[in-house]
PDB file of C-alpha atoms in Angstrom:
ATOM      1  CA  MET A 291       0.000   0.000   0.000  1.00 66.00           C
ATOM      2  CA  LYS A 292       1.718   3.181  -1.202  1.00 82.00           C
ATOM      3  CA  ALA A 293       1.579   6.354   0.852  1.00 91.00           C
ATOM      4  CA  LYS A 294      -0.644   9.142  -0.412  1.00 95.00           C
ATOM      5  CA  ILE A 295      -0.282  12.876   0.038  1.00 96.00           C
ATOM      6  CA  GLN A 296      -2.843  12.871   2.877  1.00 96.00           C
ATOM      7  CA  ASP A 297      -0.592  10.457   4.804  1.00 97.00           C
ATOM      8  CA  VAL A 298       1.937  13.286   5.182  1.00 98.00           C
ATOM      9  CA  ARG A 299       0.761  14.864   8.417  1.00 97.00           C
ATOM     10  CA  MET A 300       1.700  17.707  10.735  1.00 97.00           C
ATOM     11  CA  HIS A 301       1.740  16.732  14.404  1.00 97.00           C
ATOM     12  CA  LYS A 302       1.467  19.122  17.349  1.00 98.00           C
ATOM     13  CA  LEU A 303       3.978  18.255  20.072  1.00 98.00           C
ATOM     14  CA  PRO A 304       3.491  18.548  23.841  1.00 98.00           C
ATOM     15  CA  THR A 305       5.218  21.703  25.081  1.00 98.00           C
ATOM     16  CA  PHE A 306       5.948  22.725  28.654  1.00 97.00           C
ATOM     17  CA  LYS A 307       6.779  26.344  29.527  1.00 96.00           C
ATOM     18  CA  ASP A 308       7.878  27.611  32.910  1.00 91.00           C
ATOM     19  CA  SER A 309      10.073  30.366  34.335  1.00 90.00           C
ATOM     20  CA  ARG A 310      13.239  28.484  33.291  1.00 91.00           C
ATOM     21  CA  GLY A 311      12.348  28.166  29.576  1.00 95.00           C
ATOM     22  CA  VAL A 312      10.544  25.843  27.175  1.00 97.00           C
ATOM     23  CA  LEU A 313      10.663  22.056  26.615  1.00 98.00           C
ATOM     24  CA  THR A 314       8.982  20.292  23.668  1.00 98.00           C
ATOM     25  CA  ALA A 315       8.946  16.492  23.555  1.00 98.00           C
ATOM     26  CA  GLY A 316       8.168  13.855  20.935  1.00 98.00           C
ATOM     27  CA  GLU A 317       7.730  10.137  21.568  1.00 98.00           C
ATOM     28  CA  SER A 318       7.888   7.097  19.291  1.00 97.00           C
ATOM     29  CA  HIS A 319       4.484   5.551  18.551  1.00 96.00           C
ATOM     30  CA  ARG A 320       2.714   8.536  20.123  1.00 96.00           C
ATOM     31  CA  ASP A 321       3.821  11.600  18.144  1.00 97.00           C
ATOM     32  CA  PHE A 322       5.261   9.712  15.159  1.00 96.00           C
ATOM     33  CA  PRO A 323       4.664   6.074  14.204  1.00 95.00           C
ATOM     34  CA  PHE A 324       8.163   4.608  14.376  1.00 95.00           C
ATOM     35  CA  ALA A 325      11.183   3.972  16.602  1.00 94.00           C
ATOM     36  CA  VAL A 326      14.129   6.260  15.877  1.00 97.00           C
ATOM     37  CA  ALA A 327      17.292   4.611  14.551  1.00 97.00           C
ATOM     38  CA  ARG A 328      18.963   7.788  13.283  1.00 98.00           C
ATOM     39  CA  TYR A 329      18.693  11.543  13.571  1.00 98.00           C
ATOM     40  CA  PHE A 330      20.294  14.330  11.627  1.00 98.00           C
ATOM     41  CA  VAL A 331      20.339  18.096  11.801  1.00 98.00           C
ATOM     42  CA  VAL A 332      20.636  20.376   8.778  1.00 98.00           C
ATOM     43  CA  TYR A 333      21.920  23.894   9.430  1.00 98.00           C
ATOM     44  CA  ALA A 334      23.937  26.800   8.009  1.00 97.00           C
ATOM     45  CA  VAL A 335      21.926  26.348   4.803  1.00 96.00           C
ATOM     46  CA  ASN A 336      22.735  28.848   2.099  1.00 91.00           C
ATOM     47  CA  GLY A 337      19.848  31.055   1.023  1.00 84.00           C
ATOM     48  CA  GLY A 338      18.244  29.680  -2.133  1.00 88.00           C
ATOM     49  CA  ALA A 339      19.485  26.128  -1.589  1.00 93.00           C
ATOM     50  CA  LYS A 340      17.124  23.222  -2.111  1.00 95.00           C
ATOM     51  CA  ARG A 341      17.691  20.089  -0.040  1.00 95.00           C
ATOM     52  CA  GLY A 342      16.136  16.651   0.007  1.00 95.00           C
ATOM     53  CA  GLU A 343      14.937  16.005  -3.547  1.00 95.00           C
ATOM     54  CA  HIS A 344      14.586  12.295  -2.946  1.00 97.00           C
ATOM     55  CA  ALA A 345      12.212   9.693  -1.525  1.00 98.00           C
ATOM     56  CA  HIS A 346      12.803   6.614   0.620  1.00 98.00           C
ATOM     57  CA  ARG A 347      11.738   3.053  -0.107  1.00 97.00           C
ATOM     58  CA  GLU A 348      11.194   2.045   3.550  1.00 97.00           C
ATOM     59  CA  CYS A 349      12.390   4.832   5.823  1.00 98.00           C
ATOM     60  CA  HIS A 350       9.919   7.036   7.710  1.00 98.00           C
ATOM     61  CA  GLN A 351      10.996  10.548   8.619  1.00 98.00           C
ATOM     62  CA  PHE A 352       9.786  13.169  11.088  1.00 98.00           C
ATOM     63  CA  LEU A 353      10.893  16.746  10.412  1.00 98.00           C
ATOM     64  CA  THR A 354      10.814  19.617  12.897  1.00 98.00           C
ATOM     65  CA  CYS A 355      12.436  23.059  12.755  1.00 98.00           C
ATOM     66  CA  VAL A 356      13.986  23.537  16.188  1.00 98.00           C
ATOM     67  CA  SER A 357      15.296  26.995  15.208  1.00 98.00           C
ATOM     68  CA  GLY A 358      14.161  29.303  12.398  1.00 98.00           C
ATOM     69  CA  SER A 359      11.958  27.992   9.602  1.00 98.00           C
ATOM     70  CA  CYS A 360      11.929  26.291   6.205  1.00 98.00           C
ATOM     71  CA  SER A 361       9.460  25.088   3.590  1.00 98.00           C
ATOM     72  CA  VAL A 362       8.812  21.451   2.720  1.00 98.00           C
ATOM     73  CA  GLU A 363       7.122  20.320  -0.485  1.00 98.00           C
ATOM     74  CA  VAL A 364       5.930  16.727  -0.743  1.00 98.00           C
ATOM     75  CA  PHE A 365       4.788  14.757  -3.784  1.00 98.00           C
ATOM     76  CA  ASP A 366       3.215  11.289  -3.932  1.00 97.00           C
ATOM     77  CA  GLY A 367       3.555  10.905  -7.720  1.00 96.00           C
ATOM     78  CA  LEU A 368       0.179  12.520  -8.334  1.00 96.00           C
ATOM     79  CA  ALA A 369      -0.407  15.418  -5.930  1.00 97.00           C
ATOM     80  CA  THR A 370       1.826  18.029  -4.311  1.00 97.00           C
ATOM     81  CA  LYS A 371       1.428  19.702  -0.931  1.00 98.00           C
ATOM     82  CA  ALA A 372       3.461  22.463   0.737  1.00 98.00           C
ATOM     83  CA  PHE A 373       4.147  23.016   4.437  1.00 98.00           C
ATOM     84  CA  ARG A 374       6.037  25.675   6.372  1.00 98.00           C
ATOM     85  CA  LEU A 375       7.905  24.353   9.429  1.00 98.00           C
ATOM     86  CA  SER A 376       8.441  27.240  11.825  1.00 98.00           C
ATOM     87  CA  SER A 377       8.316  25.927  15.406  1.00 98.00           C
ATOM     88  CA  PRO A 378       9.730  23.108  17.549  1.00 98.00           C
ATOM     89  CA  GLU A 379       6.119  22.616  18.674  1.00 98.00           C
ATOM     90  CA  GLU A 380       5.174  20.892  15.421  1.00 98.00           C
ATOM     91  CA  GLY A 381       6.644  18.180  13.238  1.00 98.00           C
ATOM     92  CA  LEU A 382       5.877  16.685   9.833  1.00 98.00           C
ATOM     93  CA  HIS A 383       5.691  12.915   9.387  1.00 98.00           C
ATOM     94  CA  ILE A 384       6.762  11.849   5.892  1.00 98.00           C
ATOM     95  CA  PRO A 385       6.139   8.130   5.221  1.00 98.00           C
ATOM     96  CA  PRO A 386       8.251   6.178   2.702  1.00 98.00           C
ATOM     97  CA  GLY A 387       7.343   6.568  -0.973  1.00 97.00           C
ATOM     98  CA  ILE A 388       6.948  10.357  -0.763  1.00 98.00           C
ATOM     99  CA  TRP A 389       9.253  12.749  -2.657  1.00 98.00           C
ATOM    100  CA  GLY A 390      10.356  15.641  -0.433  1.00 98.00           C
ATOM    101  CA  VAL A 391      12.119  18.956  -1.072  1.00 98.00           C
ATOM    102  CA  GLN A 392      13.141  21.556   1.528  1.00 97.00           C
ATOM    103  CA  SER A 393      13.733  25.202   0.597  1.00 97.00           C
ATOM    104  CA  ASP A 394      13.556  28.798   1.819  1.00 97.00           C
ATOM    105  CA  HIS A 395      15.539  28.137   4.984  1.00 97.00           C
ATOM    106  CA  THR A 396      15.998  31.163   7.241  1.00 97.00           C
ATOM    107  CA  PRO A 397      19.650  31.861   8.209  1.00 96.00           C
ATOM    108  CA  ASP A 398      19.001  30.541  11.740  1.00 96.00           C
ATOM    109  CA  CYS A 399      17.168  27.410  10.515  1.00 97.00           C
ATOM    110  CA  VAL A 400      18.062  24.140  12.246  1.00 98.00           C
ATOM    111  CA  LEU A 401      16.012  21.282  10.801  1.00 98.00           C
ATOM    112  CA  LEU A 402      15.930  18.153  12.952  1.00 98.00           C
ATOM    113  CA  VAL A 403      15.032  14.927  11.138  1.00 98.00           C
ATOM    114  CA  LEU A 404      14.280  11.667  12.971  1.00 98.00           C
ATOM    115  CA  ALA A 405      14.468   8.539  10.826  1.00 98.00           C
ATOM    116  CA  SER A 406      13.183   4.988  11.320  1.00 98.00           C
ATOM    117  CA  HIS A 407      16.241   3.375   9.714  1.00 97.00           C
ATOM    118  CA  THR A 408      19.996   3.789   9.871  1.00 97.00           C
ATOM    119  CA  TYR A 409      21.654   5.196   6.757  1.00 96.00           C
ATOM    120  CA  ASP A 410      21.432   2.944   3.698  1.00 97.00           C
ATOM    121  CA  GLU A 411      22.076   4.447   0.266  1.00 97.00           C
ATOM    122  CA  LYS A 412      19.993   1.641  -1.320  1.00 97.00           C
ATOM    123  CA  ASP A 413      16.899   2.997   0.455  1.00 98.00           C
ATOM    124  CA  TYR A 414      17.138   6.316  -1.429  1.00 98.00           C
ATOM    125  CA  LEU A 415      15.231   7.085  -4.626  1.00 97.00           C
ATOM    126  CA  ARG A 416      17.167  10.056  -5.982  1.00 97.00           C
ATOM    127  CA  ASP A 417      15.978   9.913  -9.596  1.00 97.00           C
ATOM    128  CA  LYS A 418      12.501  11.294 -10.257  1.00 96.00           C
ATOM    129  CA  ASN A 419      11.710   8.623 -12.864  1.00 96.00           C
ATOM    130  CA  ASP A 420      12.818   5.823 -10.512  1.00 97.00           C
ATOM    131  CA  PHE A 421      10.535   7.347  -7.894  1.00 97.00           C
ATOM    132  CA  LEU A 422       7.578   7.494 -10.311  1.00 96.00           C
ATOM    133  CA  SER A 423       8.117   3.818 -11.206  1.00 96.00           C
ATOM    134  CA  PHE A 424       8.342   2.927  -7.501  1.00 96.00           C
ATOM    135  CA  VAL A 425       4.959   4.547  -6.760  1.00 95.00           C
ATOM    136  CA  GLY A 426       3.390   3.034  -9.887  1.00 93.00           C
ATOM    137  CA  LYS A 427       3.166   6.275 -11.876  1.00 89.00           C
ATOM    138  CA  GLY A 428       6.131   5.640 -14.190  1.00 82.00           C
TER     139      GLY A 428
ATOM    140  CA  MET B 169      26.980  -2.217  37.717  1.00 66.00           C
ATOM    141  CA  LYS B 170      26.559   1.501  38.404  1.00 82.00           C
ATOM    142  CA  ALA B 171      27.816   4.056  35.898  1.00 91.00           C
ATOM    143  CA  LYS B 172      30.932   5.992  36.818  1.00 94.00           C
ATOM    144  CA  ILE B 173      31.941   9.498  35.810  1.00 96.00           C
ATOM    145  CA  GLN B 174      34.256   8.135  33.088  1.00 96.00           C
ATOM    146  CA  ASP B 175      31.224   6.465  31.462  1.00 97.00           C
ATOM    147  CA  VAL B 176      29.896   9.943  30.591  1.00 98.00           C
ATOM    148  CA  ARG B 177      31.493  10.489  27.198  1.00 97.00           C
ATOM    149  CA  MET B 178      31.569  13.099  24.463  1.00 97.00           C
ATOM    150  CA  HIS B 179      31.076  11.659  20.971  1.00 97.00           C
ATOM    151  CA  LYS B 180      32.119  13.331  17.732  1.00 98.00           C
ATOM    152  CA  LEU B 181      29.397  13.050  15.073  1.00 98.00           C
ATOM    153  CA  PRO B 182      29.847  12.597  11.309  1.00 98.00           C
ATOM    154  CA  THR B 183      29.362  15.945   9.579  1.00 98.00           C
ATOM    155  CA  PHE B 184      28.943  16.624   5.860  1.00 97.00           C
ATOM    156  CA  LYS B 185      29.472  20.120   4.474  1.00 96.00           C
ATOM    157  CA  ASP B 186      28.803  21.201   0.906  1.00 91.00           C
ATOM    158  CA  SER B 187      27.730  24.325  -0.958  1.00 90.00           C
ATOM    159  CA  ARG B 188      24.136  23.897   0.259  1.00 91.00           C
ATOM    160  CA  GLY B 189      24.952  23.812   3.986  1.00 95.00           C
ATOM    161  CA  VAL B 190      25.853  21.386   6.767  1.00 97.00           C
ATOM    162  CA  LEU B 191      24.374  18.024   7.867  1.00 98.00           C
ATOM    163  CA  THR B 192      25.368  16.226  11.072  1.00 98.00           C
ATOM    164  CA  ALA B 193      24.027  12.721  11.735  1.00 98.00           C
ATOM    165  CA  GLY B 194      23.866  10.411  14.748  1.00 98.00           C
ATOM    166  CA  GLU B 195      22.902   6.738  14.698  1.00 98.00           C
ATOM    167  CA  SER B 196      21.709   4.341  17.389  1.00 97.00           C
ATOM    168  CA  HIS B 197      24.335   1.785  18.454  1.00 96.00           C
ATOM    169  CA  ARG B 198      27.006   3.652  16.503  1.00 96.00           C
ATOM    170  CA  ASP B 199      27.155   7.154  17.979  1.00 97.00           C
ATOM    171  CA  PHE B 200      25.203   6.389  21.164  1.00 96.00           C
ATOM    172  CA  PRO B 201      24.490   2.955  22.665  1.00 95.00           C
ATOM    173  CA  PHE B 202      20.690   2.850  22.595  1.00 95.00           C
ATOM    174  CA  ALA B 203      17.571   3.036  20.416  1.00 94.00           C
ATOM    175  CA  VAL B 204      15.699   6.333  20.707  1.00 97.00           C
ATOM    176  CA  ALA B 205      12.166   6.158  22.174  1.00 97.00           C
ATOM    177  CA  ARG B 206      11.801   9.884  22.910  1.00 98.00           C
ATOM    178  CA  TYR B 207      13.414  13.189  22.088  1.00 98.00           C
ATOM    179  CA  PHE B 208      13.000  16.619  23.547  1.00 98.00           C
ATOM    180  CA  VAL B 209      14.336  20.081  22.806  1.00 98.00           C
ATOM    181  CA  VAL B 210      14.975  22.721  25.458  1.00 98.00           C
ATOM    182  CA  TYR B 211      15.042  26.340  24.271  1.00 98.00           C
ATOM    183  CA  ALA B 212      14.277  29.950  25.187  1.00 97.00           C
ATOM    184  CA  VAL B 213      16.064  29.249  28.483  1.00 96.00           C
ATOM    185  CA  ASN B 214      16.297  32.256  30.782  1.00 91.00           C
ATOM    186  CA  GLY B 215      19.820  33.375  31.604  1.00 84.00           C
ATOM    187  CA  GLY B 216      20.895  32.019  34.973  1.00 88.00           C
ATOM    188  CA  ALA B 217      18.429  29.116  34.923  1.00 93.00           C
ATOM    189  CA  LYS B 218      19.587  25.657  35.922  1.00 95.00           C
ATOM    190  CA  ARG B 219      17.848  22.678  34.313  1.00 95.00           C
ATOM    191  CA  GLY B 220      18.056  18.937  34.814  1.00 95.00           C
ATOM    192  CA  GLU B 221      19.041  18.431  38.466  1.00 95.00           C
ATOM    193  CA  HIS B 222      17.994  14.808  38.425  1.00 97.00           C
ATOM    194  CA  ALA B 223      19.215  11.334  37.475  1.00 98.00           C
ATOM    195  CA  HIS B 224      17.474   8.400  35.781  1.00 98.00           C
ATOM    196  CA  ARG B 225      17.196   4.854  37.063  1.00 97.00           C
ATOM    197  CA  GLU B 226      17.225   3.192  33.605  1.00 97.00           C
ATOM    198  CA  CYS B 227      17.056   5.852  30.897  1.00 98.00           C
ATOM    199  CA  HIS B 228      20.114   6.700  28.783  1.00 98.00           C
ATOM    200  CA  GLN B 229      20.372  10.205  27.327  1.00 98.00           C
ATOM    201  CA  PHE B 230      22.377  11.807  24.545  1.00 98.00           C
ATOM    202  CA  LEU B 231      22.682  15.595  24.646  1.00 98.00           C
ATOM    203  CA  THR B 232      23.721  17.844  21.772  1.00 98.00           C
ATOM    204  CA  CYS B 233      23.478  21.620  21.363  1.00 98.00           C
ATOM    205  CA  VAL B 234      22.119  22.119  17.851  1.00 98.00           C
ATOM    206  CA  SER B 235      22.183  25.924  18.268  1.00 98.00           C
ATOM    207  CA  GLY B 236      24.157  28.029  20.764  1.00 98.00           C
ATOM    208  CA  SER B 237      25.798  26.437  23.769  1.00 98.00           C
ATOM    209  CA  CYS B 238      25.302  25.366  27.396  1.00 98.00           C
ATOM    210  CA  SER B 239      27.233  23.736  30.225  1.00 98.00           C
ATOM    211  CA  VAL B 240      26.531  20.284  31.635  1.00 98.00           C
ATOM    212  CA  GLU B 241      27.788  19.108  35.010  1.00 98.00           C
ATOM    213  CA  VAL B 242      27.579  15.408  35.829  1.00 98.00           C
ATOM    214  CA  PHE B 243      28.012  13.626  39.176  1.00 98.00           C
ATOM    215  CA  ASP B 244      28.215   9.887  39.864  1.00 97.00           C
ATOM    216  CA  GLY B 245      27.869  10.210  43.655  1.00 96.00           C
ATOM    217  CA  LEU B 246      31.612  10.548  44.135  1.00 96.00           C
ATOM    218  CA  ALA B 247      33.147  12.663  41.352  1.00 97.00           C
ATOM    219  CA  THR B 248      31.982  15.639  39.304  1.00 97.00           C
ATOM    220  CA  LYS B 249      32.863  16.531  35.717  1.00 98.00           C
ATOM    221  CA  ALA B 250      31.938  19.575  33.603  1.00 98.00           C
ATOM    222  CA  PHE B 251      31.383  19.769  29.845  1.00 98.00           C
ATOM    223  CA  ARG B 252      30.557  22.632  27.482  1.00 98.00           C
ATOM    224  CA  LEU B 253      28.253  21.639  24.594  1.00 98.00           C
ATOM    225  CA  SER B 254      28.742  24.142  21.786  1.00 98.00           C
ATOM    226  CA  SER B 255      28.279  22.366  18.451  1.00 98.00           C
ATOM    227  CA  PRO B 256      25.878  19.976  16.688  1.00 98.00           C
ATOM    228  CA  GLU B 257      29.038  18.045  15.768  1.00 98.00           C
ATOM    229  CA  GLU B 258      29.381  16.592  19.264  1.00 98.00           C
ATOM    230  CA  GLY B 259      27.075  14.949  21.771  1.00 98.00           C
ATOM    231  CA  LEU B 260      27.330  13.794  25.379  1.00 98.00           C
ATOM    232  CA  HIS B 261      26.144  10.323  26.384  1.00 98.00           C
ATOM    233  CA  ILE B 262      24.854  10.255  29.966  1.00 98.00           C
ATOM    234  CA  PRO B 263      24.096   6.706  31.187  1.00 98.00           C
ATOM    235  CA  PRO B 264      21.502   6.049  33.915  1.00 98.00           C
ATOM    236  CA  GLY B 265      22.588   6.614  37.518  1.00 97.00           C
ATOM    237  CA  ILE B 266      24.328   9.925  36.756  1.00 98.00           C
ATOM    238  CA  TRP B 267      23.110  13.226  38.224  1.00 98.00           C
ATOM    239  CA  GLY B 268      23.079  15.975  35.577  1.00 98.00           C
ATOM    240  CA  VAL B 269      22.654  19.752  35.650  1.00 98.00           C
ATOM    241  CA  GLN B 270      22.583  22.136  32.668  1.00 97.00           C
ATOM    242  CA  SER B 271      23.385  25.838  33.041  1.00 97.00           C
ATOM    243  CA  ASP B 272      24.834  28.912  31.315  1.00 97.00           C
ATOM    244  CA  HIS B 273      22.661  28.560  28.212  1.00 97.00           C
ATOM    245  CA  THR B 274      23.272  31.181  25.526  1.00 97.00           C
ATOM    246  CA  PRO B 275      20.105  33.026  24.366  1.00 96.00           C
ATOM    247  CA  ASP B 276      20.129  31.043  21.085  1.00 96.00           C
ATOM    248  CA  CYS B 277      20.716  27.668  22.801  1.00 97.00           C
ATOM    249  CA  VAL B 278      18.651  24.739  21.537  1.00 98.00           C
ATOM    250  CA  LEU B 279      19.550  21.588  23.453  1.00 98.00           C
ATOM    251  CA  LEU B 280      18.420  18.354  21.788  1.00 98.00           C
ATOM    252  CA  VAL B 281      18.138  15.320  24.077  1.00 98.00           C
ATOM    253  CA  LEU B 282      17.587  11.783  22.766  1.00 98.00           C
ATOM    254  CA  ALA B 283      16.340   9.284  25.349  1.00 98.00           C
ATOM    255  CA  SER B 284      16.225   5.485  25.417  1.00 98.00           C
ATOM    256  CA  HIS B 285      12.836   5.348  27.162  1.00 97.00           C
ATOM    257  CA  THR B 286       9.486   7.072  26.857  1.00 97.00           C
ATOM    258  CA  TYR B 287       8.538   9.419  29.686  1.00 96.00           C
ATOM    259  CA  ASP B 288       8.007   7.721  33.044  1.00 97.00           C
ATOM    260  CA  GLU B 289       8.076   9.840  36.181  1.00 97.00           C
ATOM    261  CA  LYS B 290       9.020   6.744  38.239  1.00 97.00           C
ATOM    262  CA  ASP B 291      12.347   6.587  36.362  1.00 98.00           C
ATOM    263  CA  TYR B 292      13.393  10.005  37.729  1.00 98.00           C
ATOM    264  CA  LEU B 293      15.542  10.476  40.834  1.00 97.00           C
ATOM    265  CA  ARG B 294      14.868  14.133  41.698  1.00 97.00           C
ATOM    266  CA  ASP B 295      16.011  14.096  45.331  1.00 97.00           C
ATOM    267  CA  LYS B 296      19.785  14.186  45.861  1.00 96.00           C
ATOM    268  CA  ASN B 297      19.607  11.832  48.860  1.00 96.00           C
ATOM    269  CA  ASP B 298      17.492   9.311  46.927  1.00 97.00           C
ATOM    270  CA  PHE B 299      20.101   9.493  44.161  1.00 97.00           C
ATOM    271  CA  LEU B 300      22.974   8.915  46.612  1.00 96.00           C
ATOM    272  CA  SER B 301      21.156   5.863  48.029  1.00 96.00           C
ATOM    273  CA  PHE B 302      20.519   4.572  44.500  1.00 96.00           C
ATOM    274  CA  VAL B 303      24.225   4.715  43.626  1.00 95.00           C
ATOM    275  CA  GLY B 304      25.239   3.217  46.988  1.00 93.00           C
ATOM    276  CA  LYS B 305      26.659   6.420  48.480  1.00 89.00           C
ATOM    277  CA  GLY B 306      23.741   7.277  50.792  1.00 81.00           C
TER     278      GLY B 306
END
């Protein structure tokens, strides 16, 4: 069963504020539907750069901007949808089989990505035609 | 076997820089010795605030400053050690049974913490005497 554009969902994360500052937390199988095997942070992104531009065969991802903001465009082979990530209090779950592109990063943008799998180059679909074949739209 | 101060270790994380920006990645069982069940980010911390001031019975944590910097002091019931976290390119593994305190956050500090367990208040040791009993120094 291939993911569809409506399976890409923004999740609101529990946030606790007190006199010392702010804490936002996300849990596996509560705020995103996978256990985390890998994380990465993307930062110091040059204005105008596009990042991502690939899909995954099996890997789920959860994206949250923990500083600044950036745009994320997702594509299921048929429909496109755009999101703006601008707060640690929300995160975007991108299931496998969805093409994703990030752009318009602010200079202070720090994008945190949690992934369900460790790094495996074979899991990446980096060619748009390979992706379209994978999702049955080739 | 209780953790000792030398079990609290700073890990250097793989970092990839190109014309688009910087990406730093951390993987379970490679860069830190646990699978991630929960993450949280701490930000907008008021100058002078101390955070943490507890230990965990079972939960491992991995701390990395993905923006700005902060200090972390750890205590195993006998010895104390201080670290400064100031880059996404490094992270501090704190095993269970170690008392930790964070302080001296810069205004732009975003501290990312990865945890081996979901939230469970019963896993927290918030009283210093309870902690000292737990580690056999009460």
